[in-house]
PDB file of C-alpha atoms in Angstrom:
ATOM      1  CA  UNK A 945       9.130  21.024 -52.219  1.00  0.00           C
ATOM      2  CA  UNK A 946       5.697  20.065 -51.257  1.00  0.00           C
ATOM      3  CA  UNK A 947       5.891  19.081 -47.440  1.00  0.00           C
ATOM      4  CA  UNK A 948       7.901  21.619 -45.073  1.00  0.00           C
ATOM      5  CA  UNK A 949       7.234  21.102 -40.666  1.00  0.00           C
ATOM      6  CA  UNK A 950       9.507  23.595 -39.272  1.00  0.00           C
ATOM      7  CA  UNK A 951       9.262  24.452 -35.122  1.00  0.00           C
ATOM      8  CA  UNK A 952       9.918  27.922 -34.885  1.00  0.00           C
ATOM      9  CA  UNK A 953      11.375  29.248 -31.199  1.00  0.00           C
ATOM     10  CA  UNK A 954       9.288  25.938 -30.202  1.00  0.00           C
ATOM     11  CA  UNK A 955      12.338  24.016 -28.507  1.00  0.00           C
ATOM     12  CA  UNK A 956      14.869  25.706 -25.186  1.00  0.00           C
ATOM     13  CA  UNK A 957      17.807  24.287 -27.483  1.00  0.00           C
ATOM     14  CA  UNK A 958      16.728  25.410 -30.684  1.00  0.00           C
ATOM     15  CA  UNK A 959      15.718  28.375 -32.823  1.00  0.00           C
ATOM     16  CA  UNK A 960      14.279  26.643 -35.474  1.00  0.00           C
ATOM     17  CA  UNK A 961      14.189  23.101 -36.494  1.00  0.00           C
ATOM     18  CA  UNK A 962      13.248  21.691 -40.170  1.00  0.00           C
ATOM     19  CA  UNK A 963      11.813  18.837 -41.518  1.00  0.00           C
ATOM     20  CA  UNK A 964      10.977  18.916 -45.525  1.00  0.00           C
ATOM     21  CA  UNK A 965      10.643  16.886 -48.781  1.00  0.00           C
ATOM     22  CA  UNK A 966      10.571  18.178 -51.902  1.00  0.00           C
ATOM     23  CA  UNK A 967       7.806  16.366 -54.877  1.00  0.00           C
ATOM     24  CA  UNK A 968       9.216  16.840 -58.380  1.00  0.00           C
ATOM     25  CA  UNK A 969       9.570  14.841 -61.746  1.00  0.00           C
ATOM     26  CA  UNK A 970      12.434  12.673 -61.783  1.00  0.00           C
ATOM     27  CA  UNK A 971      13.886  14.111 -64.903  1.00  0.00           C
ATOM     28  CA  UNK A 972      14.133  17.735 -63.964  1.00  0.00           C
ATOM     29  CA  UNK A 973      17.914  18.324 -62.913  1.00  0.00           C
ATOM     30  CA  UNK A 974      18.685  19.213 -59.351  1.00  0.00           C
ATOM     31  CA  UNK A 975      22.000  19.536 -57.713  1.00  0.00           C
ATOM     32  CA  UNK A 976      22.620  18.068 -54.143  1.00  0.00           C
ATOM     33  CA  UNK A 977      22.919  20.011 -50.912  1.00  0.00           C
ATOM     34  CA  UNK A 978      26.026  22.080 -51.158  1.00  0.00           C
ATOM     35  CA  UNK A 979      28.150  25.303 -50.780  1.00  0.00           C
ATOM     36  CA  UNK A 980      27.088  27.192 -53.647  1.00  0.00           C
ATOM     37  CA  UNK A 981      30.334  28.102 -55.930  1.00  0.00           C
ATOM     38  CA  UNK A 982      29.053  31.151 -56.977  1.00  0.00           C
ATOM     39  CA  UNK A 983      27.702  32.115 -53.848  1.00  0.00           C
ATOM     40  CA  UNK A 984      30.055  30.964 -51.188  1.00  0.00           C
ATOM     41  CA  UNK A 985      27.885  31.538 -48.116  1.00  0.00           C
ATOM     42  CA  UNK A 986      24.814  30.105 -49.731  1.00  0.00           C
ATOM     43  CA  UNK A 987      23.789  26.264 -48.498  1.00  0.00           C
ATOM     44  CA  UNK A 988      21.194  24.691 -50.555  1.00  0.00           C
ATOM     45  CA  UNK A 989      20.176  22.014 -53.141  1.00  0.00           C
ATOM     46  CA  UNK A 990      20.169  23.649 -56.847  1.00  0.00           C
ATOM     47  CA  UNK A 991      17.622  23.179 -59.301  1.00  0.00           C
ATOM     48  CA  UNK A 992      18.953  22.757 -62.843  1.00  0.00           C
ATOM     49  CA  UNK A 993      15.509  22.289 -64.961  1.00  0.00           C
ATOM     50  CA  UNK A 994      14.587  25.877 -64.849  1.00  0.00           C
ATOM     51  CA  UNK A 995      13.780  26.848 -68.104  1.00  0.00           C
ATOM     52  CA  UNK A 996      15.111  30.654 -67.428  1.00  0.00           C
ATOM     53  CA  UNK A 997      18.228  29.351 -66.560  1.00  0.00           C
ATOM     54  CA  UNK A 998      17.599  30.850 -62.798  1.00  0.00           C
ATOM     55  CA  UNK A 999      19.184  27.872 -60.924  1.00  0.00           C
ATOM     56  CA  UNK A1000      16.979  28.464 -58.171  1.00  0.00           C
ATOM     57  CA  UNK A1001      16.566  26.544 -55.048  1.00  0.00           C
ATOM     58  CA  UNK A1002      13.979  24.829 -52.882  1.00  0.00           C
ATOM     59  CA  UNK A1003      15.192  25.413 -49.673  1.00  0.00           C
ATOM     60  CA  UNK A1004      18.657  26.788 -47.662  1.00  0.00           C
ATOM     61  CA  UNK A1005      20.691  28.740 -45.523  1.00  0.00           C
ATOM     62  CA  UNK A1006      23.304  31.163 -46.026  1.00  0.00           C
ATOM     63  CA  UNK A1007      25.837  32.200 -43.235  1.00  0.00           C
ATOM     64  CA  UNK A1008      24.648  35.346 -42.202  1.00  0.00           C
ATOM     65  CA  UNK A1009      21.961  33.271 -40.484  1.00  0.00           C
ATOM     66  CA  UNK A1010      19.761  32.900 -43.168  1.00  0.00           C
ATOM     67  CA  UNK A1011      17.179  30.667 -43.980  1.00  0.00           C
ATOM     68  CA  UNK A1012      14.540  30.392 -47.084  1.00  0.00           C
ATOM     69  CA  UNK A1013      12.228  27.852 -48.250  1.00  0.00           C
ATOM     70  CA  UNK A1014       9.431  27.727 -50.745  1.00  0.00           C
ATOM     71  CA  UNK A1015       6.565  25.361 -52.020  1.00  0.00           C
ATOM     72  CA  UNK A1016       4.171  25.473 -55.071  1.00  0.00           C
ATOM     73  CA  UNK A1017       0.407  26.338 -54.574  1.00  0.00           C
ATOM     74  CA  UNK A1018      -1.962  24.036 -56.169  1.00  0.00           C
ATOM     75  CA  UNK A1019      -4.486  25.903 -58.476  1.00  0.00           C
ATOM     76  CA  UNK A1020      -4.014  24.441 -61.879  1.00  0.00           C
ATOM     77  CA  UNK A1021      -6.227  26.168 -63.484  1.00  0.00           C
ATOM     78  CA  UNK A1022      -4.382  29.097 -62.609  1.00  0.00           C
ATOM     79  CA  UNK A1023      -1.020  27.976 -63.598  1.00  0.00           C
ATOM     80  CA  UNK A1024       0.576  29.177 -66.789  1.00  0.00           C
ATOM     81  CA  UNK A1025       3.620  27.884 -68.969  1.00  0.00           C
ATOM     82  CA  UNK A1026       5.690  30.572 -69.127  1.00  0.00           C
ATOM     83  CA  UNK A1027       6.441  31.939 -66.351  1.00  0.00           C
ATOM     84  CA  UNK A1028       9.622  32.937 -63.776  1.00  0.00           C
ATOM     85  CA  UNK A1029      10.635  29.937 -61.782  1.00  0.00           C
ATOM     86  CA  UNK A1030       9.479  30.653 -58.364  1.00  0.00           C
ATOM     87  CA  UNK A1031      13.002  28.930 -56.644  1.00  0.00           C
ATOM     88  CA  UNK A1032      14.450  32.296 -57.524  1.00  0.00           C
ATOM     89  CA  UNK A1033      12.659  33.766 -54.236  1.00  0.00           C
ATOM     90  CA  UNK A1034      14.664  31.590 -51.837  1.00  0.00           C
ATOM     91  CA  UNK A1035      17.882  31.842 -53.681  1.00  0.00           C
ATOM     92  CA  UNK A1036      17.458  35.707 -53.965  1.00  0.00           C
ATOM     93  CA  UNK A1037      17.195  35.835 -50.239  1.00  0.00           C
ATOM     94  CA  UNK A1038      19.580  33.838 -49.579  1.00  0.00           C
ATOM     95  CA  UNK A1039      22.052  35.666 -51.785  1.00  0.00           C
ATOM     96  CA  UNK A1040      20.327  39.034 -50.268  1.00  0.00           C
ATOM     97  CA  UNK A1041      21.275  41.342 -46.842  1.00  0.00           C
ATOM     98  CA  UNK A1042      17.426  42.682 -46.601  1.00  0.00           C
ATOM     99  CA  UNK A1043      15.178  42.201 -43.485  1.00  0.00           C
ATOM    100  CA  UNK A1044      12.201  39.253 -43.766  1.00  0.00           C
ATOM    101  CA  UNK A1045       9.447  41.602 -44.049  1.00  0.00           C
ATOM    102  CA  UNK A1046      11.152  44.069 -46.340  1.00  0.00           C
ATOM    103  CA  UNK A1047      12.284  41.165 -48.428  1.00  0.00           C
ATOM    104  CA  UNK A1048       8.692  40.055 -48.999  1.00  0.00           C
ATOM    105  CA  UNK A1049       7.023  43.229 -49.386  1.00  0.00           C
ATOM    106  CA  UNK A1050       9.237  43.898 -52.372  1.00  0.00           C
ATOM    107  CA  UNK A1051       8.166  40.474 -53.908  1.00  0.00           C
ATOM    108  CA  UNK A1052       4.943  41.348 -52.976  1.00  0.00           C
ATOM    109  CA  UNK A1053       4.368  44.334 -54.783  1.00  0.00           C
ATOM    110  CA  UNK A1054       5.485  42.199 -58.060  1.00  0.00           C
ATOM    111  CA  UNK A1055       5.042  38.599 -57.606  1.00  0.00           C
ATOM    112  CA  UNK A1056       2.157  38.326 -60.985  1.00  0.00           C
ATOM    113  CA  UNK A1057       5.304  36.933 -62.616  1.00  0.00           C
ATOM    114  CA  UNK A1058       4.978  33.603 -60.799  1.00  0.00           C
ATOM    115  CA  UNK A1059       2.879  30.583 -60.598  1.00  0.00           C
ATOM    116  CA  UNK A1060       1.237  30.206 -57.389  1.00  0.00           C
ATOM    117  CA  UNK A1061       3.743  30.436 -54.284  1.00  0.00           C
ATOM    118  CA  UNK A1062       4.318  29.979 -50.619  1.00  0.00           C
ATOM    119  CA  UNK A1063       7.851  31.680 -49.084  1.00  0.00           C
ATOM    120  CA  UNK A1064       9.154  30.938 -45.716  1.00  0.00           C
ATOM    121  CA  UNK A1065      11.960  33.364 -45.088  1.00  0.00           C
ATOM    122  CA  UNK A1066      13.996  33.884 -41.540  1.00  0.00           C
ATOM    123  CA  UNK A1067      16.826  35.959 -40.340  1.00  0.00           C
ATOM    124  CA  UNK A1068      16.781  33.734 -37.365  1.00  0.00           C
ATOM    125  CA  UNK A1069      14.934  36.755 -35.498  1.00  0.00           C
ATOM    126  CA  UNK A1070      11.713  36.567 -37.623  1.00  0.00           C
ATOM    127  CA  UNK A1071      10.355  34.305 -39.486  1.00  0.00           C
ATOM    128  CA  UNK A1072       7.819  35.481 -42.302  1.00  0.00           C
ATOM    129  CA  UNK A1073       5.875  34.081 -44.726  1.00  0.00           C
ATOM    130  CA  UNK A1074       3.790  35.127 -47.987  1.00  0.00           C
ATOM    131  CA  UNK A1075       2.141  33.287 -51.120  1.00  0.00           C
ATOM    132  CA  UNK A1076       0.803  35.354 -53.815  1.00  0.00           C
ATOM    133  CA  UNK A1077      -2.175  33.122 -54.244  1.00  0.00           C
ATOM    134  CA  UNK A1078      -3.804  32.524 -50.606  1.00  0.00           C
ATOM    135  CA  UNK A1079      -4.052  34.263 -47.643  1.00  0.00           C
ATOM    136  CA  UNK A1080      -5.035  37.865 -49.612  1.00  0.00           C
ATOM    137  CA  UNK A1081      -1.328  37.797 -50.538  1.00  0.00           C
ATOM    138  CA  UNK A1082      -0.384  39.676 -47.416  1.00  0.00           C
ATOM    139  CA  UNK A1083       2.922  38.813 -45.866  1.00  0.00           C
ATOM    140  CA  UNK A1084       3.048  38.297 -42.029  1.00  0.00           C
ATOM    141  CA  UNK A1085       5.556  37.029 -39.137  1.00  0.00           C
ATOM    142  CA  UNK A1086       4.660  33.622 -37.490  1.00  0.00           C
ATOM    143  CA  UNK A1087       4.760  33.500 -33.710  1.00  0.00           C
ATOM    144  CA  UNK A1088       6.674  30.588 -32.404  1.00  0.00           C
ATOM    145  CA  UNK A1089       5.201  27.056 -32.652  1.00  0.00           C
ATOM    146  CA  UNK A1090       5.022  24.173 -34.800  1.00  0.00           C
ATOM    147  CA  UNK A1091       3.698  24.668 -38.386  1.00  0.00           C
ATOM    148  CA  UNK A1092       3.185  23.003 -41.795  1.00  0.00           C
ATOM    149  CA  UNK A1093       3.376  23.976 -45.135  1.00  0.00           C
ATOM    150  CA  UNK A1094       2.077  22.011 -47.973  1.00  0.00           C
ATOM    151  CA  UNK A1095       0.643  23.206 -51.226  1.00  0.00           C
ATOM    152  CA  UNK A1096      -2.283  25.486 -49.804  1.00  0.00           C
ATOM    153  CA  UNK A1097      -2.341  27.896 -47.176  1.00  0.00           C
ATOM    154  CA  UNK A1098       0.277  27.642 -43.915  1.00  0.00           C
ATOM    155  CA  UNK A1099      -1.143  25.465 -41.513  1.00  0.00           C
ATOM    156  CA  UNK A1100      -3.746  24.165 -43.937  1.00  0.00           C
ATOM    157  CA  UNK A1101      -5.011  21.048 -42.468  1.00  0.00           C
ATOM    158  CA  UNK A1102      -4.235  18.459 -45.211  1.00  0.00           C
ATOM    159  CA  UNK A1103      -3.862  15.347 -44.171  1.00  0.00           C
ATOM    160  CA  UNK A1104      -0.284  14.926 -44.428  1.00  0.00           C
ATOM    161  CA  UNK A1105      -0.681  18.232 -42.964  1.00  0.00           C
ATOM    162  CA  UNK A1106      -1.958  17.703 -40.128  1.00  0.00           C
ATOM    163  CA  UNK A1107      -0.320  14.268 -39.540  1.00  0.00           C
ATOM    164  CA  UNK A1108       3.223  15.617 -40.164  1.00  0.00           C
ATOM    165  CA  UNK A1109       2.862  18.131 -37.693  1.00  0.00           C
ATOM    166  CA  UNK A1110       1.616  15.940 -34.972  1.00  0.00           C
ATOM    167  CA  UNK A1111       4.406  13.307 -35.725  1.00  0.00           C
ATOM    168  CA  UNK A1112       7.247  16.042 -36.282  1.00  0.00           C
ATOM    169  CA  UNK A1113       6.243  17.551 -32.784  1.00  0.00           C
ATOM    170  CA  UNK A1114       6.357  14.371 -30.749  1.00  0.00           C
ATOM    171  CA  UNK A1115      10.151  14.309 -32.418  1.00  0.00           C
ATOM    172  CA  UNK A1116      10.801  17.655 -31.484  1.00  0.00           C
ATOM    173  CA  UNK A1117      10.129  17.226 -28.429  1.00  0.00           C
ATOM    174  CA  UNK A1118      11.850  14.003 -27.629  1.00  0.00           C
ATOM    175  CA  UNK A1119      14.812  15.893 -29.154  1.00  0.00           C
ATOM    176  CA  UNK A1120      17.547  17.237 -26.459  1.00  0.00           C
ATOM    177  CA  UNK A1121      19.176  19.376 -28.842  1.00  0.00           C
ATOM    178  CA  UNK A1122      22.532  17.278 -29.323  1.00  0.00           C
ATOM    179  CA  UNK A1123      24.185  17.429 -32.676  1.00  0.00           C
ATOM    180  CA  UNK A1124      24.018  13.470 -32.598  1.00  0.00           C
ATOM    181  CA  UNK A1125      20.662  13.274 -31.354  1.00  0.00           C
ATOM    182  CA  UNK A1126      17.450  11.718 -32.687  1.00  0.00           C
ATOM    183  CA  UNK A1127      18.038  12.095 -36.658  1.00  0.00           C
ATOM    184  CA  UNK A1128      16.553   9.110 -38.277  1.00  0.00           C
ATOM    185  CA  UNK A1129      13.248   9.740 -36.287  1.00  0.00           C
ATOM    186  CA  UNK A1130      12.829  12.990 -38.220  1.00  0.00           C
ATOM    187  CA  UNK A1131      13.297  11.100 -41.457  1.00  0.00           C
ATOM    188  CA  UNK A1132      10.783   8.499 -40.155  1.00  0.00           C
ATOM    189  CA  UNK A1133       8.444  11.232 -40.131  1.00  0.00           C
ATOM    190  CA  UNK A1134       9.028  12.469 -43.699  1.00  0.00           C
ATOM    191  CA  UNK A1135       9.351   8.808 -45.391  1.00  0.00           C
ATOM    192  CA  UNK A1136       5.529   7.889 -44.604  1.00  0.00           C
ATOM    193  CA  UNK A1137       3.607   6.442 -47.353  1.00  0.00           C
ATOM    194  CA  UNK A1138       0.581   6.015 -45.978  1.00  0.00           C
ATOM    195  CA  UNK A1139      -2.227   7.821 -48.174  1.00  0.00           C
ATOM    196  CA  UNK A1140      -5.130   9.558 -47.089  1.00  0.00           C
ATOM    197  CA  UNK A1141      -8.683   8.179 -46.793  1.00  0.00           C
ATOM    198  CA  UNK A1142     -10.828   8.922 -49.403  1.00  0.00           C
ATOM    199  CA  UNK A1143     -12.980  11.139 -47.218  1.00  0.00           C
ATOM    200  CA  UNK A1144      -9.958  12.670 -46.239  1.00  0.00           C
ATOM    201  CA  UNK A1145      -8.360  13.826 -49.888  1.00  0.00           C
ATOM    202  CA  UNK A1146      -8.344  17.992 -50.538  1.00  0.00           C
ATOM    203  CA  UNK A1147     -10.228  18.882 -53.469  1.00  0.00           C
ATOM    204  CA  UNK A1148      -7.580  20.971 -55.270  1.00  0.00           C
ATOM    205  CA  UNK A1149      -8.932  20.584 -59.139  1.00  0.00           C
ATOM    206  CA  UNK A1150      -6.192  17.432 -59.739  1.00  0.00           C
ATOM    207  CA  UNK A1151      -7.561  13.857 -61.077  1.00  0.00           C
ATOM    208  CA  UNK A1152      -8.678  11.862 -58.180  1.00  0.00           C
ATOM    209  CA  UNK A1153      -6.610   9.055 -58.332  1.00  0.00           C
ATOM    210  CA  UNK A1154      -3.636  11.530 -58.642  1.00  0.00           C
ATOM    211  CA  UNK A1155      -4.710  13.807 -55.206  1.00  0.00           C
ATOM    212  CA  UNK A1156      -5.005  10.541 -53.618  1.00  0.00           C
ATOM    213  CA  UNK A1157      -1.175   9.549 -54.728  1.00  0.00           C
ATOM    214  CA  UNK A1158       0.350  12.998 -53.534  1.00  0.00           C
ATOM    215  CA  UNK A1159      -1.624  12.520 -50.181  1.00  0.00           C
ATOM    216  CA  UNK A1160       1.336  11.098 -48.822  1.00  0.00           C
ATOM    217  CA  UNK A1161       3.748  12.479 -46.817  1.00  0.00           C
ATOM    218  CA  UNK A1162       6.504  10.276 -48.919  1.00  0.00           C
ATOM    219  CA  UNK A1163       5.446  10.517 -52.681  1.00  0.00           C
ATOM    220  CA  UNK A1164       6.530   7.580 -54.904  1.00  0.00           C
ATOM    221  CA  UNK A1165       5.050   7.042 -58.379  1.00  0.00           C
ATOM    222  CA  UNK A1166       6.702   6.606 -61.680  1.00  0.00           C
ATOM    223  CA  UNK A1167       8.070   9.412 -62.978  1.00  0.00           C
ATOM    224  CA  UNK A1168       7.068  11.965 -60.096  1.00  0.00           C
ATOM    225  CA  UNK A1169       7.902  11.312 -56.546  1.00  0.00           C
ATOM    226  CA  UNK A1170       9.656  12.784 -53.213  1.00  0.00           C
ATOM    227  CA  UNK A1171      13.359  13.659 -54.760  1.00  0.00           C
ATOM    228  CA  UNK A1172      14.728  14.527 -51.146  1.00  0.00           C
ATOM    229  CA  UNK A1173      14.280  14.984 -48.056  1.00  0.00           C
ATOM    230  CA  UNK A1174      16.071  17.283 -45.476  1.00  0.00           C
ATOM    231  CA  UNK A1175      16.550  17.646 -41.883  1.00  0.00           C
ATOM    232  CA  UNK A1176      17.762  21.286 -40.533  1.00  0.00           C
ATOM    233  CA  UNK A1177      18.310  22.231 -36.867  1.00  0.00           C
ATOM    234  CA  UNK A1178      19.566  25.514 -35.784  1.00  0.00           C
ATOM    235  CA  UNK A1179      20.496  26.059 -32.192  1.00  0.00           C
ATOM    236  CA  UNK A1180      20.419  28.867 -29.983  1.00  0.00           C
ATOM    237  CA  UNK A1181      24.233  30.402 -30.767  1.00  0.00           C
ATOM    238  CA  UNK A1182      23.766  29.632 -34.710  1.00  0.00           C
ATOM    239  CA  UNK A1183      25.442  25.850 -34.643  1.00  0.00           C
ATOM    240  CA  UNK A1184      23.388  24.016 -37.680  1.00  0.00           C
ATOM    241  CA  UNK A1185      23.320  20.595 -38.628  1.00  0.00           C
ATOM    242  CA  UNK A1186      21.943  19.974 -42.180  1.00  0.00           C
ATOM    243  CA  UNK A1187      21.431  16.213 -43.483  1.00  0.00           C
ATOM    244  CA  UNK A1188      19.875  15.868 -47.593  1.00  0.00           C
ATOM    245  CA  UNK A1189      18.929  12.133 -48.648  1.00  0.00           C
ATOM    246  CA  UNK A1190      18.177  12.295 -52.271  1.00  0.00           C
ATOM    247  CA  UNK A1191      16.385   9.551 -53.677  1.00  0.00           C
ATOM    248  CA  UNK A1192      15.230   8.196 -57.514  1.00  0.00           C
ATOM    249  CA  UNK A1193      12.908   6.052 -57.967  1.00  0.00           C
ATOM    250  CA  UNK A1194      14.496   2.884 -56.966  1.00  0.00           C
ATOM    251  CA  UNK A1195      15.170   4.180 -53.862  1.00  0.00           C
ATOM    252  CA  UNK A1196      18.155   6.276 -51.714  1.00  0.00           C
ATOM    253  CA  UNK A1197      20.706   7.261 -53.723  1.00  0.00           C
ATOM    254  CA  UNK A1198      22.918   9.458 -51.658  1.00  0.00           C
ATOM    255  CA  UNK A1199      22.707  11.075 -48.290  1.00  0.00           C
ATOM    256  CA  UNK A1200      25.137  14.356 -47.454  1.00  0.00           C
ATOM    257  CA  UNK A1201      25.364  15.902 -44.092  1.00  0.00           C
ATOM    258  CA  UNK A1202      26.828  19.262 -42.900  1.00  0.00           C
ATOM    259  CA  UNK A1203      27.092  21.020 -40.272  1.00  0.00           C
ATOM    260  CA  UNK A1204      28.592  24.697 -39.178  1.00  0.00           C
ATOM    261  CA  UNK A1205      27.334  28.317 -37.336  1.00  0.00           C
ATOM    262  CA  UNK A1206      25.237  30.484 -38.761  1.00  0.00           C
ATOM    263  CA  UNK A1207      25.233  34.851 -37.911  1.00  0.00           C
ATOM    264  CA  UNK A1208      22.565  35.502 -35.240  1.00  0.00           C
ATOM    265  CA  UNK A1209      20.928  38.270 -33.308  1.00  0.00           C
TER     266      UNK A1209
END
């Protein structure tokens, strides 16, 4: 996933609110948005193409008022082949009864195993986040407010960035907090496919042509592109909705929506 706005305690109807698409090559595997079989309380899209077998995730909830989300970092010439596949941090959350910051502090203490990360993880109390490439690695708690999370840094002003967040907040805040309310705006956000300006493009050690391509909010090339793109709203008393449109390179290709109540404090 390589574009994540989330409002956090930002809304009087909502605890937190999500708006994300994950970038990936079309032929890696990925299961849709679902109940996890062999994790009943687990709500997420599945990767298939690890090659450790993990069947990780990108982002989800789980029941007990959950929530977990992660991104790559972009430092290629840090990256290595063989490594763990870094949607086994959301998924082991998920799947997991510890507290944000203890969570994170234990992946902290042993996250060399990994190509370059960023983790969003919630109990729907906190909200923490860590990368073990940026930031000095430390872990810390966001206050509430509207934030975005590409591949740098949270709240590093890329483009999309920066545009996303300004975009995602006007829809937040035209939102009233109704199940029914204002979803396709949120979509509008994330489908943009407007590049950046030249001037504009992050240096990030990529081909130029190719940082100008991923500039968008809405990534389509051959081969490589957004895969899906998912809305999240949790309310005050735990009611979620949850809507996944999953797309190939010719365009949509299915759309699933569910909603339900998640544990809060």
């Amino acid at each position: 996933m390589c574009l994540i706005l989330l409002a956090w305690r930002a809304h009087p109807a909502y605890r937190l609110v999500v708006a994300a698409n994950r970038d990936e090559f079309y032929q890696r595997p990925a299961a849709a948005m679902d109940w996890w079989g062999d994790a009943p309380e687990v709500l997420a899209g599945r990767d298939l193409g690890a090659p450790d077998g993990a069947g990780g995730t990108w982002m989800g909830v789980a029941r007990a008022g959950r929530f977990a989300a992660v991104t790559n970092v972009r430092m290629p010439t840090a990256t290595r082949s063989v490594t763990r596949s870094r949607g086994e941090l959301p998924a082991r959350y998920l799947r997991g009864a510890q507290a944000p910051g203890e969570f994170l502090d234990e992946i902290a203490a042993d996250d060399g195993d990994f190509n370059g990360f960023n983790l969003l993880v919630s109990d729907l109390s906190m909200l923490w986040w860590h990368s073990n490439r940026v930031a000095a690695g430390t872990p810390r708690s966001l206050t509430p407010g509207v934030h975005g999370l590409s591949n740098a840094a949270l709240d590093t002003p890329w483009p999309k960035v920066r545009t996303g967040v300004a975009a995602f907040t006007e829809v937040v805040t035209a939102d009233a907090g109704q199940p029914d309310a204002l979803l396709e705006p949120y979509f509008g956000v994330l489908s943009d496919r407007q590049h950046a300006a030249e001037e504009d493009l992050p240096e990030t050690g990529i081909p130029r042509e190719w940082e100008r391509v991923v500039s968008a909010r809405f990534i389509s090339s051959p081969g490589y592109g957004t895969r899906s793109s998912t809305v999240l709203r949790v309310r005050l008393d735990g009611r979620f909705d949850m809507t996944e449109r999953s797309f190939e390179p010719t365009g949509k290709v299915e759309e699933r929506a569910l909603r339900g109540t998640l544990a809060v404090r």
